[in-house]
Amino acid sequence: MKIGIIGSGNMGRSLGLLWAEQGHEVFFGARTAEKGQSVAAFAKRGTQGGTNDDAATFGDVLLYTIRGINPAEVLTAVEILSGKILIDCNNSEIPDGFAYAPIEQSLAEKLASEVPKARVVKAFNTMAQEVFELAPSPLKHHKVSVFVCSDDAEARRAVMQLAEEIGFDAVDCGELRHARLVESLGDFIRFMIIGQLKNPYATISVNVLPAATDQRLGGRQS
Ligand SMILES: NC(=O)c1ccc[n+]([C@@H]2O[C@H](COP(=O)([O-])OP(=O)(O)OC[C@H]3O[C@@H](n4cnc5c(N)ncnc54)[C@H](OP(=O)(O)O)[C@@H]3O)[C@@H](O)[C@H]2O)c1
């Protein structure tokens, strides 16, 4: 796959490098071509670097790491995003005391409203950069969920595949409006990581347990 990274900071560099390790063609974009090129020089593995415009042109799949900023402010022409899978990994800023306001519109839905012709997928917002350092192994032994939402089922499956390739357990979360729930999970895990446990390796995953063999507690009443 040809993958363009729009904003090559912690998340862009980490995910781009992991996908390059899996054999994907990766282009790191940044506000200046020099920054994009320097990330590619660090990542090696045949990656390229340049501007965000260059990355958006290059990729069939794009990772958008620029929190809450309309692509129209980042790219010369947003039409380049039409028909492309646009992964939104963003979380909102952490408010004082972790006093989050209820999410009425997720960052992913906002992004989709700004670029309605892009195939926006929410993913990769519920674990810290440090967790990506463990990918794909030993991460894959720990069944760490990546929650994936999109109104485009094919795009959702493609991103789930990209998550699985780097050792995550992709969880289909259905439509993009469920990104409100997934972004709340992102807020919760940062509360844990930063506010409570003070450990960036804390993660949040769905676990499906084996069914009980008997119902000695009486089972669930209707
Ligand atoms: N870091 C984590 O552990 C983590 C985990 C999960 C989710 N997230 C979320 O992922 C997103 C990115 O996080 P990050 O840690 O990768 O942040 P970061 O290292 O600060 O990278 C963000 C990138 O955004 C670009 N940027 C910022 N303002 C811009 C603007 N006005 N125009 C164009 N580009 C701009 C910067 O580009 P330049 O390089 O060109 O300056 C930077 O590379 C955030 O929403 C964060 O909440 C982060």
XYZ file of C-alpha atoms in Angstrom, residues 11 15 18-19 61-63 87-91 121-129 132 139 144-149 158-170 182 186:
44
model
C 2.295 9.288 15.924
C 3.014 4.392 12.581
C 5.923 0.379 11.556
C 4.076 0.195 8.235
C -4.102 5.694 2.666
C -3.298 8.821 4.704
C -2.687 9.242 8.421
C -7.095 7.843 9.279
C -7.781 10.183 12.186
C -5.744 9.208 15.269
C -6.386 12.445 17.138
C -7.519 13.103 20.664
C -11.567 6.227 9.622
C -11.027 6.668 13.368
C -8.255 4.485 14.799
C -5.079 4.332 16.924
C -6.103 7.002 19.488
C -6.346 4.759 22.571
C -2.708 3.965 23.278
C 0.404 6.024 23.858
C 3.367 6.247 21.490
C 3.829 1.396 19.417
C 2.754 -6.400 21.412
C -4.211 -4.816 22.494
C -7.370 -3.413 20.873
C -7.344 -0.782 18.152
C -10.917 0.516 17.903
C -11.824 1.281 14.282
C -14.866 3.268 13.066
C -8.387 -1.794 5.231
C -7.396 0.061 8.404
C -8.201 -2.977 10.560
C -5.793 -4.934 8.350
C -3.120 -2.246 8.806
C -3.617 -2.463 12.584
C -3.399 -6.263 12.607
C -0.215 -6.238 10.512
C 1.605 -4.324 13.225
C 0.455 -6.606 16.012
C -2.800 -5.068 17.260
C -6.170 -6.693 17.719
C -8.468 -4.643 15.458
C -13.728 5.803 20.954
C -8.864 7.926 24.430
